mmCIF file of C-alpha atoms in Angstrom:
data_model
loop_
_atom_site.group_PDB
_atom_site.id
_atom_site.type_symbol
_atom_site.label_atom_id
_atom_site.label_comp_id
_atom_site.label_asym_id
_atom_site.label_seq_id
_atom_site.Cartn_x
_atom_site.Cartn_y
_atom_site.Cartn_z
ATOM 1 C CA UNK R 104 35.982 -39.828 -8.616
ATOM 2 C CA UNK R 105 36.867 -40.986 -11.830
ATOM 3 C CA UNK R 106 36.901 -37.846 -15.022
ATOM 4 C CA UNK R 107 34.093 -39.750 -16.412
ATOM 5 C CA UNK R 108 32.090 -39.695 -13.363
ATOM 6 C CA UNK R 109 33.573 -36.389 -12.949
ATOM 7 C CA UNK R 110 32.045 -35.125 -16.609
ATOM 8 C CA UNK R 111 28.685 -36.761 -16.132
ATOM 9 C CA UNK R 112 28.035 -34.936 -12.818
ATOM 10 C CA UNK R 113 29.363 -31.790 -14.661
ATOM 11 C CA UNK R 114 26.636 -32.450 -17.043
ATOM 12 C CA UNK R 115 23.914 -33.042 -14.901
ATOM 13 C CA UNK R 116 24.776 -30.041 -12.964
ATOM 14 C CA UNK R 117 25.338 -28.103 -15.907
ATOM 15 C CA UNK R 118 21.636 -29.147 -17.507
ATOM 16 C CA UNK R 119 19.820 -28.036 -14.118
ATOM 17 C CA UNK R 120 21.217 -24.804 -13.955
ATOM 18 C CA UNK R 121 19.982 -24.322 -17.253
ATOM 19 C CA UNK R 122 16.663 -25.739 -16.442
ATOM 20 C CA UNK R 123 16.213 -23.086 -13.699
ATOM 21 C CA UNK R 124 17.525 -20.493 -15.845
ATOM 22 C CA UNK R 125 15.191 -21.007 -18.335
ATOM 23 C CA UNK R 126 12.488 -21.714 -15.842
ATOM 24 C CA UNK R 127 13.374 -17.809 -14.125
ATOM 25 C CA UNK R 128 12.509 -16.494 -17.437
ATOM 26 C CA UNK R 129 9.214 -18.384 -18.437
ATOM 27 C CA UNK R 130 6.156 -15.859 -18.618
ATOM 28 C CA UNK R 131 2.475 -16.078 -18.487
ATOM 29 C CA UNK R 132 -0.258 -13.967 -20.342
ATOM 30 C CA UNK R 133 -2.901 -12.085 -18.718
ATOM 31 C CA UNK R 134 -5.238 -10.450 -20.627
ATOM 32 C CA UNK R 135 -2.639 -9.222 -22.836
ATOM 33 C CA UNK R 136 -0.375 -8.689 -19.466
ATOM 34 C CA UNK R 137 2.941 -10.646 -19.854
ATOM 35 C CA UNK R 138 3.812 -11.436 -16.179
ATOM 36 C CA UNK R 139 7.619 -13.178 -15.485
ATOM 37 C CA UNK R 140 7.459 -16.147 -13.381
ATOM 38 C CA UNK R 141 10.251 -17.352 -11.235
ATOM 39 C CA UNK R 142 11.552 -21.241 -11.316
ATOM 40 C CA UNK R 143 9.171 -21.674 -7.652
ATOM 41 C CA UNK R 144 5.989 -20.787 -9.299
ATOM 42 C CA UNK R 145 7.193 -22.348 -12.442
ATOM 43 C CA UNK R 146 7.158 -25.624 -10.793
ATOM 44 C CA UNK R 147 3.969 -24.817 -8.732
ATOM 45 C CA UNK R 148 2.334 -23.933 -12.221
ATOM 46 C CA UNK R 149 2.933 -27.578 -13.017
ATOM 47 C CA UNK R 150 1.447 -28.901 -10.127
ATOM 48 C CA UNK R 151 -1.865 -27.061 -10.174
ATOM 49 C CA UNK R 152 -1.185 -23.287 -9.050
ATOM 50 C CA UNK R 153 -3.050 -21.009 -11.122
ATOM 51 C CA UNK R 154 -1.394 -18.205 -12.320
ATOM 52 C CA UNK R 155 -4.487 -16.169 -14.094
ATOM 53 C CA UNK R 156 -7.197 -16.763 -11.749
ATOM 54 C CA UNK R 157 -3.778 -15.666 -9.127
ATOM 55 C CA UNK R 158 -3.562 -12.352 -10.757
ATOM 56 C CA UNK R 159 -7.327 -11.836 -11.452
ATOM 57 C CA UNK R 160 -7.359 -12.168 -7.375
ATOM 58 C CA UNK R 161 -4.250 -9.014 -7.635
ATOM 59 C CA UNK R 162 -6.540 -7.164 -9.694
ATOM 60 C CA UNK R 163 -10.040 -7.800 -7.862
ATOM 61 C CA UNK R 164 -8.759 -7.354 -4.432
ATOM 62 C CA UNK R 165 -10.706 -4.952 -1.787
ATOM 63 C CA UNK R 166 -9.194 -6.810 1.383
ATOM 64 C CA UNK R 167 -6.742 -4.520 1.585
ATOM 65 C CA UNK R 168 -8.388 -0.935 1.706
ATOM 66 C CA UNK R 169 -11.251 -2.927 3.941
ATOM 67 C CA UNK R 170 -8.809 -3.341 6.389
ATOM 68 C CA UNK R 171 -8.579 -0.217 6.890
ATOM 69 C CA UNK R 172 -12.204 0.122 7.279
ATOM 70 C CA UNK R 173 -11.797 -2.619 10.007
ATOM 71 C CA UNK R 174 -10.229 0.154 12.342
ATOM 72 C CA UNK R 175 -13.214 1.588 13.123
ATOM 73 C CA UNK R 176 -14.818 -1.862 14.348
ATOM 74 C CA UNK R 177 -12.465 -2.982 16.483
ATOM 75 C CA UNK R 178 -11.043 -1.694 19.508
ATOM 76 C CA UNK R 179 -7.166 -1.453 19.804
ATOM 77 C CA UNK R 180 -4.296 0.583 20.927
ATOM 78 C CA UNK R 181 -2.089 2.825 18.451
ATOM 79 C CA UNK R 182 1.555 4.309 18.633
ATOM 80 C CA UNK R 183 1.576 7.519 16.357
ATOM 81 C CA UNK R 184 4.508 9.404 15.396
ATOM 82 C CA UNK R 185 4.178 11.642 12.542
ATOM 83 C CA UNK R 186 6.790 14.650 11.274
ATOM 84 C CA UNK R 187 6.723 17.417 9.056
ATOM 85 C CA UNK R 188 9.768 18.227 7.519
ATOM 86 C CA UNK R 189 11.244 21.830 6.511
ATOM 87 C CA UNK R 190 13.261 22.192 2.934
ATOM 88 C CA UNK R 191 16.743 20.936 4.588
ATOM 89 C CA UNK R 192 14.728 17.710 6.117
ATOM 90 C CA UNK R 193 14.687 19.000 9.157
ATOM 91 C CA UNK R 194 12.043 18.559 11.240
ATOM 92 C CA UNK R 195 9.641 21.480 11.389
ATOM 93 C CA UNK R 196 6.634 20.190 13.630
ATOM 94 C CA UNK R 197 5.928 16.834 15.305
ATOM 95 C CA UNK R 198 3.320 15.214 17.157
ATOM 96 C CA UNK R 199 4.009 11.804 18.968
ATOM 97 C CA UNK R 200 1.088 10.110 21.162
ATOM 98 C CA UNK R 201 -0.518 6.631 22.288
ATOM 99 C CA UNK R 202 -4.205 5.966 21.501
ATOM 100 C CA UNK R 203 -6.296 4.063 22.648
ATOM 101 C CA UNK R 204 -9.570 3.003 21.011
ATOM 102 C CA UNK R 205 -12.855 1.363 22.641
ATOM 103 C CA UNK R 206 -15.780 -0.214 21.049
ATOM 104 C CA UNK R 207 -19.702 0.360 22.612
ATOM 105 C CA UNK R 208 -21.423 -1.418 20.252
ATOM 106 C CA UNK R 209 -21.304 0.117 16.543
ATOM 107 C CA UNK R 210 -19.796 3.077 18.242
ATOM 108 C CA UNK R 211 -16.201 4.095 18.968
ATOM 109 C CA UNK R 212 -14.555 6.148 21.501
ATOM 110 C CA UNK R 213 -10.318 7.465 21.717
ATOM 111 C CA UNK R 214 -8.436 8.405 24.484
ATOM 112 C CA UNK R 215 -5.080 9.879 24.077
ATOM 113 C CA UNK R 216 -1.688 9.677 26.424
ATOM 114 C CA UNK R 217 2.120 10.561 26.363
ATOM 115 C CA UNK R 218 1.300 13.226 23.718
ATOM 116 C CA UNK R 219 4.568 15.041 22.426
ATOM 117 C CA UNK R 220 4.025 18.287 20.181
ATOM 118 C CA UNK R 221 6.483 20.847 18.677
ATOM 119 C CA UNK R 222 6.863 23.364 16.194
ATOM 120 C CA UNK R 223 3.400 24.615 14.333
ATOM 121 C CA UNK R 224 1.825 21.196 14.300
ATOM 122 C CA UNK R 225 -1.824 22.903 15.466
ATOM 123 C CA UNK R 226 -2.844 26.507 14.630
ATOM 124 C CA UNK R 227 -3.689 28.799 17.162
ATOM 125 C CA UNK R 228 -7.768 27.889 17.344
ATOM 126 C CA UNK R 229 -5.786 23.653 17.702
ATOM 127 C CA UNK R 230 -6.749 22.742 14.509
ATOM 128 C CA UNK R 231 -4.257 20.791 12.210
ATOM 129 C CA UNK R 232 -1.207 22.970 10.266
ATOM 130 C CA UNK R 233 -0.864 20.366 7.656
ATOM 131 C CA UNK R 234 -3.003 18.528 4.779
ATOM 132 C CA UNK R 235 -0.811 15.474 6.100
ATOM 133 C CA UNK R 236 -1.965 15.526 9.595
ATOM 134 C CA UNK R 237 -5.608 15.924 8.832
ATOM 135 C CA UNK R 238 -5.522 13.033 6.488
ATOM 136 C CA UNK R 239 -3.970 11.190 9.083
ATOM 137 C CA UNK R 240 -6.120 12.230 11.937
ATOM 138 C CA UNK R 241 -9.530 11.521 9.376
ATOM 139 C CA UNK R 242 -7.896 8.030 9.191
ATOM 140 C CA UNK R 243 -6.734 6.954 12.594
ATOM 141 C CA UNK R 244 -8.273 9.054 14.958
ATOM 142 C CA UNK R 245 -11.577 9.281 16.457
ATOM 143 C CA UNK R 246 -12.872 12.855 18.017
ATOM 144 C CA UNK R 247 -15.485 12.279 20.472
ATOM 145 C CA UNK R 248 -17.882 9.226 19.692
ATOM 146 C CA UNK R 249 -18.243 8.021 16.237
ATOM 147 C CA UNK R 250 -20.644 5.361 14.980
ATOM 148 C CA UNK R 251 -20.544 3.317 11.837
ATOM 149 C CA UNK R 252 -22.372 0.957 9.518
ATOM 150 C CA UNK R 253 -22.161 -2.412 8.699
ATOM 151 C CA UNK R 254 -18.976 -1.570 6.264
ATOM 152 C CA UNK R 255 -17.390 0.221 8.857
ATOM 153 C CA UNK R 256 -18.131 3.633 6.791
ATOM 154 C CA UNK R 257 -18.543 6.675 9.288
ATOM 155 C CA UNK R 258 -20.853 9.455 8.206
ATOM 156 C CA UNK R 259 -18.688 11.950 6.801
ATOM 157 C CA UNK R 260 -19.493 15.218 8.483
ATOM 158 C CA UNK R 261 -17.352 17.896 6.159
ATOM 159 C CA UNK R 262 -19.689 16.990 3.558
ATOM 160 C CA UNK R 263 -19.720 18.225 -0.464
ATOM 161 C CA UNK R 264 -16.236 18.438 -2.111
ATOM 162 C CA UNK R 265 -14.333 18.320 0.978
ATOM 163 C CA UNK R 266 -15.788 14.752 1.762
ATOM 164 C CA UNK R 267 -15.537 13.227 -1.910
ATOM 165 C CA UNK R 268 -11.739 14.359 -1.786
ATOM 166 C CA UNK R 269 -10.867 13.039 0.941
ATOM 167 C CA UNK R 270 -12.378 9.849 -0.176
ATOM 168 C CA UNK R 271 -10.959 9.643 -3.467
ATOM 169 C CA UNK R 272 -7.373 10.639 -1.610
ATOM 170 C CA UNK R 273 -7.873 7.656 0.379
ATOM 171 C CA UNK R 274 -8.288 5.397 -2.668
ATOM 172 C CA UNK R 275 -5.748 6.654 -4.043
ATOM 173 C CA UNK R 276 -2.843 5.826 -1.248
ATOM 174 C CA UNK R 277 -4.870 3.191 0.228
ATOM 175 C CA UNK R 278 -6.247 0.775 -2.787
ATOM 176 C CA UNK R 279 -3.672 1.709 -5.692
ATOM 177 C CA UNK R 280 -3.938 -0.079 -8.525
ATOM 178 C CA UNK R 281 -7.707 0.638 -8.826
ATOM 179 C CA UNK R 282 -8.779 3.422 -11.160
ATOM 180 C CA UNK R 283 -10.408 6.500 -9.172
ATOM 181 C CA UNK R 284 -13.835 8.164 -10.335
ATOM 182 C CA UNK R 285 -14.235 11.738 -10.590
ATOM 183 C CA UNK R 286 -10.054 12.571 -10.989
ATOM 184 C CA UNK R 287 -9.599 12.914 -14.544
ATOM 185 C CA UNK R 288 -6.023 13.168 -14.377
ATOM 186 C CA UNK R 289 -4.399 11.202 -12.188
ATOM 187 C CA UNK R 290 -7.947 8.710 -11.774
ATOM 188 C CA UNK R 291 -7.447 6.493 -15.157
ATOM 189 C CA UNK R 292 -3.321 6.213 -14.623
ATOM 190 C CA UNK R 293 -3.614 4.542 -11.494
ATOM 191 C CA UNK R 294 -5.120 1.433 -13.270
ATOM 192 C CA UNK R 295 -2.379 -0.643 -14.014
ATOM 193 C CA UNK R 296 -4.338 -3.727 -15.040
ATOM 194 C CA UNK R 297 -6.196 -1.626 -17.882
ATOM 195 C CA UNK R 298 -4.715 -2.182 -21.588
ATOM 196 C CA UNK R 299 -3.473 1.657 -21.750
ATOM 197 C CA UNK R 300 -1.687 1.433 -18.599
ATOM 198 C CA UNK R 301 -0.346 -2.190 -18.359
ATOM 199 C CA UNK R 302 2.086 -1.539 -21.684
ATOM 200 C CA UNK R 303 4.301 0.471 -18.940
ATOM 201 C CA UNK R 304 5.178 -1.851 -16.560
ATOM 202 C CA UNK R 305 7.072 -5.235 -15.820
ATOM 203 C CA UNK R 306 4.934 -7.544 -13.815
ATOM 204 C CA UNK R 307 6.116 -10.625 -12.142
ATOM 205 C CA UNK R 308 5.299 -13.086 -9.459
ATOM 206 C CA UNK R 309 7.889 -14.678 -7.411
ATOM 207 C CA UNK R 310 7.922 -16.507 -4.330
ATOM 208 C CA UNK R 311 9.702 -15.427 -0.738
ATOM 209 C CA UNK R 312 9.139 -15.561 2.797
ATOM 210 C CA UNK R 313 7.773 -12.110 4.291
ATOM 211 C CA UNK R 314 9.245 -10.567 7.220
ATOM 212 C CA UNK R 315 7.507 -12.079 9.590
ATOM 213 C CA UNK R 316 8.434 -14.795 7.869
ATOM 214 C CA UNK R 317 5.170 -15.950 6.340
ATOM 215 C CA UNK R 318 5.547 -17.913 2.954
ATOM 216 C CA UNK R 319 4.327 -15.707 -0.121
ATOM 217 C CA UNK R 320 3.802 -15.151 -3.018
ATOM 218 C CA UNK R 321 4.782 -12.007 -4.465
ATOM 219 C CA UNK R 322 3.316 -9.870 -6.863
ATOM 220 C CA UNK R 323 5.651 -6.828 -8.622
ATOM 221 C CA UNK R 324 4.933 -4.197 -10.667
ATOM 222 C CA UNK R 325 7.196 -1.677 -11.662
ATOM 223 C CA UNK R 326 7.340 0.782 -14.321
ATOM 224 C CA UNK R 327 9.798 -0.088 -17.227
ATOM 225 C CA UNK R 328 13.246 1.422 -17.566
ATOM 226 C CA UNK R 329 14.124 4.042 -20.161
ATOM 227 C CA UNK R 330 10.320 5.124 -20.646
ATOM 228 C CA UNK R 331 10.258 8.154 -22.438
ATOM 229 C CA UNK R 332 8.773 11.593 -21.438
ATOM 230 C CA UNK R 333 5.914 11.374 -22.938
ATOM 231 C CA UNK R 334 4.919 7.789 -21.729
ATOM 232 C CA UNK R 335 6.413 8.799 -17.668
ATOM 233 C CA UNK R 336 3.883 11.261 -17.973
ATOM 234 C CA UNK R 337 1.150 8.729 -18.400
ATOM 235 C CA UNK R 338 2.426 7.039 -14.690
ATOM 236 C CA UNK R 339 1.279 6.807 -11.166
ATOM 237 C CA UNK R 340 2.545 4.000 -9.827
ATOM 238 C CA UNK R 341 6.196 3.732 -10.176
ATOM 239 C CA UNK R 342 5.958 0.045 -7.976
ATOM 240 C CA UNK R 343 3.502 -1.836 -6.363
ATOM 241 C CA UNK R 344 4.507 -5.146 -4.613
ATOM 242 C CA UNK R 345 1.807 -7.264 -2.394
ATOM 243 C CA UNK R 346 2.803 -10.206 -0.534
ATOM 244 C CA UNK R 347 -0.021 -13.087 -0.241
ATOM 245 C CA UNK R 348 -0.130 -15.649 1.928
ATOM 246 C CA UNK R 349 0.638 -19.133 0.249
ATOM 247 C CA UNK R 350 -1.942 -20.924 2.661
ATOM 248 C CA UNK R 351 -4.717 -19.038 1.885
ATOM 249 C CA UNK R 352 -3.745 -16.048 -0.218
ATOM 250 C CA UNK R 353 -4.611 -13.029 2.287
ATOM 251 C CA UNK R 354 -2.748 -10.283 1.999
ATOM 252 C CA UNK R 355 -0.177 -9.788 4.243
ATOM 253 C CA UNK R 356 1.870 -6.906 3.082
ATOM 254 C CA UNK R 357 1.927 -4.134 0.684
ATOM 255 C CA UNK R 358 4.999 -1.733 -0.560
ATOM 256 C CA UNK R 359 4.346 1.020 -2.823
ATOM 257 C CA UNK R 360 5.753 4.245 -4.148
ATOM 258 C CA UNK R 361 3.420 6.772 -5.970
ATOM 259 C CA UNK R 362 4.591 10.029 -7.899
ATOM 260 C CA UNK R 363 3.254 12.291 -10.269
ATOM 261 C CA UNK R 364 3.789 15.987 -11.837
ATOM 262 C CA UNK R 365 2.219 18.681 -13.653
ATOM 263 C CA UNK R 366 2.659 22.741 -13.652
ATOM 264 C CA UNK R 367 -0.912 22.784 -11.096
ATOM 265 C CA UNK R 368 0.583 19.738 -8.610
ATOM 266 C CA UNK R 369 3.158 16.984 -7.655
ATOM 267 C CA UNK R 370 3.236 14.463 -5.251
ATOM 268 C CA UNK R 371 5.941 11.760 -4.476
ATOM 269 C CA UNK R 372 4.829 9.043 -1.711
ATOM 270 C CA UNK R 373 6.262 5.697 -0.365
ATOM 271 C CA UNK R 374 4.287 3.305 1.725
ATOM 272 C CA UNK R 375 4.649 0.168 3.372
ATOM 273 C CA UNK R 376 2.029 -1.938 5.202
ATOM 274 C CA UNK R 377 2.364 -4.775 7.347
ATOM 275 C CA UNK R 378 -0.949 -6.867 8.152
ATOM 276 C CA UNK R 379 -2.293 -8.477 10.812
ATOM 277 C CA UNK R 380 -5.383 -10.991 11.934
ATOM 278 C CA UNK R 381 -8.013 -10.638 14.394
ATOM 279 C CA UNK R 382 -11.143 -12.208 15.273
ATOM 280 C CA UNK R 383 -10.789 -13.109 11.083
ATOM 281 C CA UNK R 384 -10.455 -9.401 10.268
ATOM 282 C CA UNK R 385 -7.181 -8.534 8.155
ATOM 283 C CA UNK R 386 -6.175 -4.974 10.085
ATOM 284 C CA UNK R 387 -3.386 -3.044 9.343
ATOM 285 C CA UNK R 388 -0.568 -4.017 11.969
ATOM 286 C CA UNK R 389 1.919 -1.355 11.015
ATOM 287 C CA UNK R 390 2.315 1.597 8.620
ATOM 288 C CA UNK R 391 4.301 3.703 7.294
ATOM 289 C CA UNK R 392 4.583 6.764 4.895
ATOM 290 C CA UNK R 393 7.129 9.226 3.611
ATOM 291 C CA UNK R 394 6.110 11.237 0.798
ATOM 292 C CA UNK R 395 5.737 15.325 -0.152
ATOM 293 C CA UNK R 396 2.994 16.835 -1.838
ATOM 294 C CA UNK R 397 2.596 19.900 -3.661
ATOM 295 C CA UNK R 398 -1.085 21.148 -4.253
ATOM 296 C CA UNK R 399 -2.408 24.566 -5.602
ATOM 297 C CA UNK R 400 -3.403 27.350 -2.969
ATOM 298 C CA UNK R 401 -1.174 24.940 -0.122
ATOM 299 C CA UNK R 402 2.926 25.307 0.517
ATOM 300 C CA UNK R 403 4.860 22.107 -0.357
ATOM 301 C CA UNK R 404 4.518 19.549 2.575
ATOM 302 C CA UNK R 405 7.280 16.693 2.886
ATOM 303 C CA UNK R 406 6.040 14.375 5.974
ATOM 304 C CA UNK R 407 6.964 11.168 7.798
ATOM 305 C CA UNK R 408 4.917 9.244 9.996
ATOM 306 C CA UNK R 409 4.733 5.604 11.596
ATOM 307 C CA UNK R 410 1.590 4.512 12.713
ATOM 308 C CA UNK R 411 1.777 0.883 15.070
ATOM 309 C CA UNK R 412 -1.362 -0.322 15.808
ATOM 310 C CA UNK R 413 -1.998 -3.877 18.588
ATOM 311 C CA UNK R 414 -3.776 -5.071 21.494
ATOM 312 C CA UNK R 415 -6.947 -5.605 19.443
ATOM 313 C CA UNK R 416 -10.568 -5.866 21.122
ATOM 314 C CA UNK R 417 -14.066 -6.805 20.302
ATOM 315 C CA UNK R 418 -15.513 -7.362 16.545
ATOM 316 C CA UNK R 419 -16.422 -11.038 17.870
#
């Protein structure tokens, strides 16, 4: 190749590398959000994706803690693993089991097999050790038979403070992102989308294939480096990431990490979620949680579990 060939190409290469650069670092505005774009949705952008009405679908969403819901309308069969962990990470007490659920109409019934238990996992009368257990049995298992409504709600049957707790504990790990009613300190934080909060975070949207392989597009937000004291203490969510399906934007997974601190409680959680479809219900596929909490009147609890969930039935 002759140099002059040789310096045009070197141009041409030169000016697309540039071009993508500067595409990776255009932004869009979101009601007062500035979200960074990379050069794939840069050139979607110009061919008709949407990046505002994308984001107002981020902020709007309810798929996600639904599916959830959808567990107690469809029948299916569950791996569980869960361990609590002394102050050395060892393991302190561990249950491992197989479910399986079945559907009777608006009702729901749970058999258990292979169940491994050691260390204090139950108390003496069986009833759950740990806060981390019982959130995880009100979640995934089913005690006797259990009917719901329409939503898949169940009648709650602790009742008063105990019932709204749980509820609002649920929202918290389960739909972050979404402020929480009747927490006044951690409730507003959790709403990154809100004016107060947003000015903490970097938000982006990129584009990448999920695990499974499924191509996404990507959602990010994570706190900002170098915040100060003062501002860290005004954050929940240290990162949220949600991967959408390209084809027809349902969620198909979610990574998160939650922490917060004050002289009455602190709490540090990570959580991943892989989704699944079934009979046109998004459900929960896989999940899994590693976090510690320390609440007043309760010892510090650090636990792991892994919760696998397939072999779906009814909900036709």
């Amino acid at each position: 190749m002759s140099h002059f060939w040789k310096s045009i190409a070197g141009t041409i290469a030169l000016s697309l590398l540039q071009c993508l650069q500067l595409n990776a670092q255009d932004t869009a505005r979101y009601k007062g959000m500035t979200v960074n774009l990379d050069e794939v949705i840069v050139a979607a952008k110009r061919i008709g994706f949407d990046v505002n009405s994308f984001i107002k679908r981020v902020e709007d969403d309810t798929t996600f803690y639904r599916a959830f819901k959808n567990l107690h309308i469809v029948g299916f069969d569950a791996i569980n693993d869960i361990q609590v962990l002394g102050k050395k990470a060892q393991v302190q007490a561990s249950l491992y089991n197989q479910t399986h659920q079945e559907m009777k109409g608006k009702c729901r019934t749970m058999q258990v097999s292979n169940e491994k238990v050691t260390g204090d996992f139950y108390t003496r009368k069986g009833n759950y050790n740990y806060y981390t257990a019982e959130l995880y049995a009100n979640l995934f298992f089913t005690k006797g038979t259990v009917c719901t409504d329409e939503s898949g709600e169940d009648p709650d049957r602790s009742g008063g403070s105990l019932a709204r707790h749980k509820a609002q504990l649920k929202q918290l790990i389960f739909n972050p992102g979404k402020p929480i009613r009747g927490v006044p300190i951690v409730g507003p934080k959790v709403a990154i989308f809100n004016s107060e909060v947003m000015r903490y975070y970097d938000f982006s949207i990129t584009a990448e294939n999920y695990v499974d392989g499924t191509s996404c597009y990507v959602f990010t937000a994570r706190t900002k480096p170098g915040l100060s004291r003062i501002d860290r203490a005004d954050v929940v969510i240290d990162e949220l990431i949600t991967w959408f399906n390209k084809e027809n934007f349902e969620i198909v997974g979610r990574k998160y990490a939650l922490s917060y601190k004050t002289m009455l409680f602190d709490f540090n959680v990570k959580m991943n979620v892989q989704m699944t479809k079934y009979n046109g219900l998004l459900i929960p596929a896989l999940v899994t949680y590693n976090g510690t909490w320390n609440v007043p009147f309760k010892k510090r609890e650090t636990a792991v579990f892994a919760a696998k969930f397939l072999n779906f039935t009814g909900a036709q």
